[in-house]
Coordinates of C-alpha atoms in Angstrom, one line a residue:
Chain A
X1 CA 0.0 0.0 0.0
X2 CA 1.3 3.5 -0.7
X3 CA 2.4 5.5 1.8
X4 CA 3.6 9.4 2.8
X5 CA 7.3 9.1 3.8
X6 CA 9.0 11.8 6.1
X7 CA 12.9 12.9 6.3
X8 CA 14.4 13.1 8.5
X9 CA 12.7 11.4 11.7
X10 CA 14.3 13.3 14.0
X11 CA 15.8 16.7 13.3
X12 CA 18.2 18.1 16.0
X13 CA 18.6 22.2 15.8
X14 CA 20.1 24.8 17.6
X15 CA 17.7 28.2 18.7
X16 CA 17.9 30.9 15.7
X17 CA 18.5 28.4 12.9
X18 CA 16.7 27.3 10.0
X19 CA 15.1 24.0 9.1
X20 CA 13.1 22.6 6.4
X21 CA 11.2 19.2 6.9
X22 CA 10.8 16.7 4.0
X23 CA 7.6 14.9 2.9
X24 CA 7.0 12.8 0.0
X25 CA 3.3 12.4 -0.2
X26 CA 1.6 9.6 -1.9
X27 CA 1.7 10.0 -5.7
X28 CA -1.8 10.2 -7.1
X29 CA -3.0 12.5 -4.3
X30 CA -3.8 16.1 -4.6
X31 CA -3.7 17.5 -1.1
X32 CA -1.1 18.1 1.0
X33 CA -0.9 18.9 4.6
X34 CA 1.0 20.3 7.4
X35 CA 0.4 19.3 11.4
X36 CA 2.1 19.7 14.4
X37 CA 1.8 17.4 17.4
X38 CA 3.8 18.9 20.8
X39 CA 4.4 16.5 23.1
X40 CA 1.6 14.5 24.5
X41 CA -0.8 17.5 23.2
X42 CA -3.4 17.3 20.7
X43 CA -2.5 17.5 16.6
X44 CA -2.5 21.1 15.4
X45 CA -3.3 21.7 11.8
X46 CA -0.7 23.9 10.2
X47 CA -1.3 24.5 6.3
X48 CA -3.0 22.5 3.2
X49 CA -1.6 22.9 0.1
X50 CA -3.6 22.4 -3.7
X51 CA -2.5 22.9 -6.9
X52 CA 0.9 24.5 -6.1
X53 CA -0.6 27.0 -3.6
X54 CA -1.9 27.0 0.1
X55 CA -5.8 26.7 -0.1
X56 CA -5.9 27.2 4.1
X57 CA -3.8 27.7 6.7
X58 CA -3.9 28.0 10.4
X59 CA -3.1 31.2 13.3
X60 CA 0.0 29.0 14.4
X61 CA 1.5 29.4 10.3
X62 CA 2.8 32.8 10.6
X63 CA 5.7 34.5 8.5
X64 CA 8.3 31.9 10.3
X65 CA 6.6 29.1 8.2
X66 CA 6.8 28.7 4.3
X67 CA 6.0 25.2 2.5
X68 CA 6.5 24.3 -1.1
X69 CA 6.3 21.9 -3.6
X70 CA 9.8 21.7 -5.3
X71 CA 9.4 19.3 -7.7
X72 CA 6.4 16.5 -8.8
X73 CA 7.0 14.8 -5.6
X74 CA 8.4 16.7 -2.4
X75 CA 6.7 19.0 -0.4
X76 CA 8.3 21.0 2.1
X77 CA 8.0 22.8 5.5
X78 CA 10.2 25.5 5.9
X79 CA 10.9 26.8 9.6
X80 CA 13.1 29.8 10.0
X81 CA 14.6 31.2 13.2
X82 CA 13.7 28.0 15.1
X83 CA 12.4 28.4 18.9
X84 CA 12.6 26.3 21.9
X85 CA 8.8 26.1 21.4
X86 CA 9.0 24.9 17.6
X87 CA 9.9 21.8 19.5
X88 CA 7.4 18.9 18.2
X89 CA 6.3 16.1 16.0
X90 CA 5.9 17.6 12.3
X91 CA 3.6 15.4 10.4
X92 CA 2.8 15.6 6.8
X93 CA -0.2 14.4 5.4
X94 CA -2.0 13.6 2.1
X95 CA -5.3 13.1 0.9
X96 CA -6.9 12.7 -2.7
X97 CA -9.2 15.5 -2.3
X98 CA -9.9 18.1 0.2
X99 CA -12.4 18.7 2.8
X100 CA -12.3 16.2 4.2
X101 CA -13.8 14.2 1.7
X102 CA -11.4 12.0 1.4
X103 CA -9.2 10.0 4.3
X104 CA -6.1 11.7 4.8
X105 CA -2.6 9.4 4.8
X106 CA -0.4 10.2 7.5
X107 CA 3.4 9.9 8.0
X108 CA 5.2 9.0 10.5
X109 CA 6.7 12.2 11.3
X110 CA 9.7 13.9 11.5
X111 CA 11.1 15.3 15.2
X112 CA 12.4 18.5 15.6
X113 CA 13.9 19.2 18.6
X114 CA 15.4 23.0 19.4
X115 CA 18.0 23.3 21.8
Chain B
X1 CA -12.3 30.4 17.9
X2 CA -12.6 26.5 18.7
X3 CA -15.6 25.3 16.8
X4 CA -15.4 21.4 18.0
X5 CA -15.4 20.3 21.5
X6 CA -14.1 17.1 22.2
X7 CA -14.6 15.2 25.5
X8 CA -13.7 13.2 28.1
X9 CA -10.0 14.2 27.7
X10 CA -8.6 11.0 29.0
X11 CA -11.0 7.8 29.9
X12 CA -9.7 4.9 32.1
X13 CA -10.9 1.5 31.7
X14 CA -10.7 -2.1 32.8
X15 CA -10.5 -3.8 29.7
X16 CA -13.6 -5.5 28.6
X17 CA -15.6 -1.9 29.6
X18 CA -17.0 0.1 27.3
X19 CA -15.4 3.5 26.2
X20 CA -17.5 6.3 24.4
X21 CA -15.7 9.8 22.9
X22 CA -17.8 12.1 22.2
X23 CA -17.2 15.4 19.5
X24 CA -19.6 18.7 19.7
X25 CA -19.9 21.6 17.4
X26 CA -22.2 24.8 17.5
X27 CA -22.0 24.6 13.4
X28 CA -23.7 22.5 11.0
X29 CA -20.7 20.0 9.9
X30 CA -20.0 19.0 6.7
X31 CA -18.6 16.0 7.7
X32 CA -16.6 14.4 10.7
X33 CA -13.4 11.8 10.8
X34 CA -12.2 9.5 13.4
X35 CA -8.8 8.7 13.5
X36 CA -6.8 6.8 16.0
X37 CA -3.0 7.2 17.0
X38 CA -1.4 5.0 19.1
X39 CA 1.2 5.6 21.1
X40 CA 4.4 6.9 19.3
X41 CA 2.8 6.8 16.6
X42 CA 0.9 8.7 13.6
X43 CA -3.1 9.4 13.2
X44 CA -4.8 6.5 11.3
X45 CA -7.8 6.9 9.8
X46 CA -10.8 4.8 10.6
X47 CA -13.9 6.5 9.2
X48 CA -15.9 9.0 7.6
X49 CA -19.1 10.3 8.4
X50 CA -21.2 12.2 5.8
X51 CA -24.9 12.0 6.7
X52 CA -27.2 13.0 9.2
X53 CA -28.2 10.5 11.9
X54 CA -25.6 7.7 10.0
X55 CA -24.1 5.1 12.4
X56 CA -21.4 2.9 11.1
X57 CA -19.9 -0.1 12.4
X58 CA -16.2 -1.6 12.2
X59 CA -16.3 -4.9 14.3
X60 CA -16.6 -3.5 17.7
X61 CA -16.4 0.0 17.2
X62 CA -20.0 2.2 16.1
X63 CA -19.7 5.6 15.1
X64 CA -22.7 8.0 14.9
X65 CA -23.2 11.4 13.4
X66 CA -25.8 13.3 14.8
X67 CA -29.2 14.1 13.2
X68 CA -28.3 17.3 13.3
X69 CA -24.8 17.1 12.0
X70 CA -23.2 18.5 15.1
X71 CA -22.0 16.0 17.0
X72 CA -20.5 12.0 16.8
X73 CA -19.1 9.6 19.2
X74 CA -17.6 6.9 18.6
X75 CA -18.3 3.8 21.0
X76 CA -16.0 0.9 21.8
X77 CA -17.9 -2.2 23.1
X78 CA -15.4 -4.7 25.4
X79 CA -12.0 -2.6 25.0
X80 CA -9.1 -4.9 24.7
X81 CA -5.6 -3.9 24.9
X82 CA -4.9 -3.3 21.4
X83 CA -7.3 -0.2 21.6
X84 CA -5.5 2.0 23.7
X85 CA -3.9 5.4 22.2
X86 CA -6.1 8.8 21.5
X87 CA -8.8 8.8 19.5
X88 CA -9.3 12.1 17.5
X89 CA -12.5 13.4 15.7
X90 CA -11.7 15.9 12.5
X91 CA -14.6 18.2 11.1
X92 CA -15.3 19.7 7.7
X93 CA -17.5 22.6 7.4
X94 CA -19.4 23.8 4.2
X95 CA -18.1 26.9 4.3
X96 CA -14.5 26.4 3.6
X97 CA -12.1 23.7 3.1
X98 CA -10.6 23.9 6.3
X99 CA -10.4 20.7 8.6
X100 CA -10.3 21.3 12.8
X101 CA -9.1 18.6 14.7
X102 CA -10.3 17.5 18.0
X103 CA -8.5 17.8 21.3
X104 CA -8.7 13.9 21.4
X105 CA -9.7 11.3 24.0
X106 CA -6.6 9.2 25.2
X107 CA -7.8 5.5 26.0
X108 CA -6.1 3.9 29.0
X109 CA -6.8 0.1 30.2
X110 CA -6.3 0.1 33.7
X111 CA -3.8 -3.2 34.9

């Protein structure tokens, strides 16, 4: 069965730096999806992404977040000047259609942990 | 603001109890998802609920969607070990494409 792959798993970063998380979603879908899960907290929705531009986004995606799509298969989650509270489990997510109309297909999540 | 309410927070059980989560809204969903993460581990979706008053049923788990389409549970009959980890509703509103998440329900079998 397809799946949405994640790089790196875990991410280690010092305060002030820049990141940028790697997905791969499943090839025939048309949604993509940012969330964030802090530790032992609920999942926060981040940003979904259609047709080469962000189609919603949350209050938590402010000007320190940018994703893209730089080729046919990556999509990316950029995090600049990284702080102690960016400290979570980034998971990527994608669906064939939006809305939930469709499941969405999770990864298993990449990490990031500020020091 | 929050626009789904999801409760109880956590539920202890003994295992072979029954465990109900329950997800309110004050708007007219579109539609609602349950998904379950265990553990360490990544949401999984189980199911998708589209019309009013619909009850679906996977083996021991029934989920309802509310004839008013604004609120679900989803009910666990004789919980077993392999059901623990957090069970999350998502809802889909008409008026936009956005998806909220619930806070989630963490399942915990007592020893």
């Amino acid at each position: 069965e397809p799946e949405v792959t994640q790089t790196p798993s875990h991410q280690v970063t010092q305060m002030g730096q820049e990141v940028i998380l790697r997905c791969v979603p499943i090839s025939n879908h048309l949604y993509f999806y940012w969330y964030r899960q802090i530790l032992g907290q609920k999942v926060e929705f981040l940003v979904s992404f259609y047709n080469n531009e962000i189609s919603e986004k949350s209050e938590i995606f402010d000007d320190q977040f940018s994703v893209e799509r730089p080729d046919g298969s990556n999509f990316t989650l950029k995090i600049r000047s990284t702080k102690l509270e960016d400290s979570a489990m980034y998971f990527c997510a994608s669906s064939l259609s939006g809305g939930g109309n469709q499941p969405q297909h999770f990864g298993d999540g990449t990490r990031l942990s500020i020091l | 603001g929050q626009q789904v309410m999801q409760i109880p927070q956590y539920q202890h059980v003994q295992e072979g109890e029954d465990f109900t989560t329950y997800c309110n809204s004050s708007t007219t969903l579109s539609n609602i998802q349950w998904y379950k993460q265990r553990p360490g581990g990544h949401p999984v979706f189980l199911i998708q609920l589209v019309k009013s008053g619909e009850v679906k049923k996977q083996k021991r788990l029934t989920f309802q969607f509310g004839e008013a389409k604004k609120n679900s549970s989803l009910h666990i009959t004789a919980t077993q070990t392999t059901d623990v980890g957090t069970y999350f509703c998502e809802i889909g509103l008409d008026s936009n494409y956005q998806l909220i998440w619930g806070a989630g329900t963490k399942l915990i079998i007592k020893p």
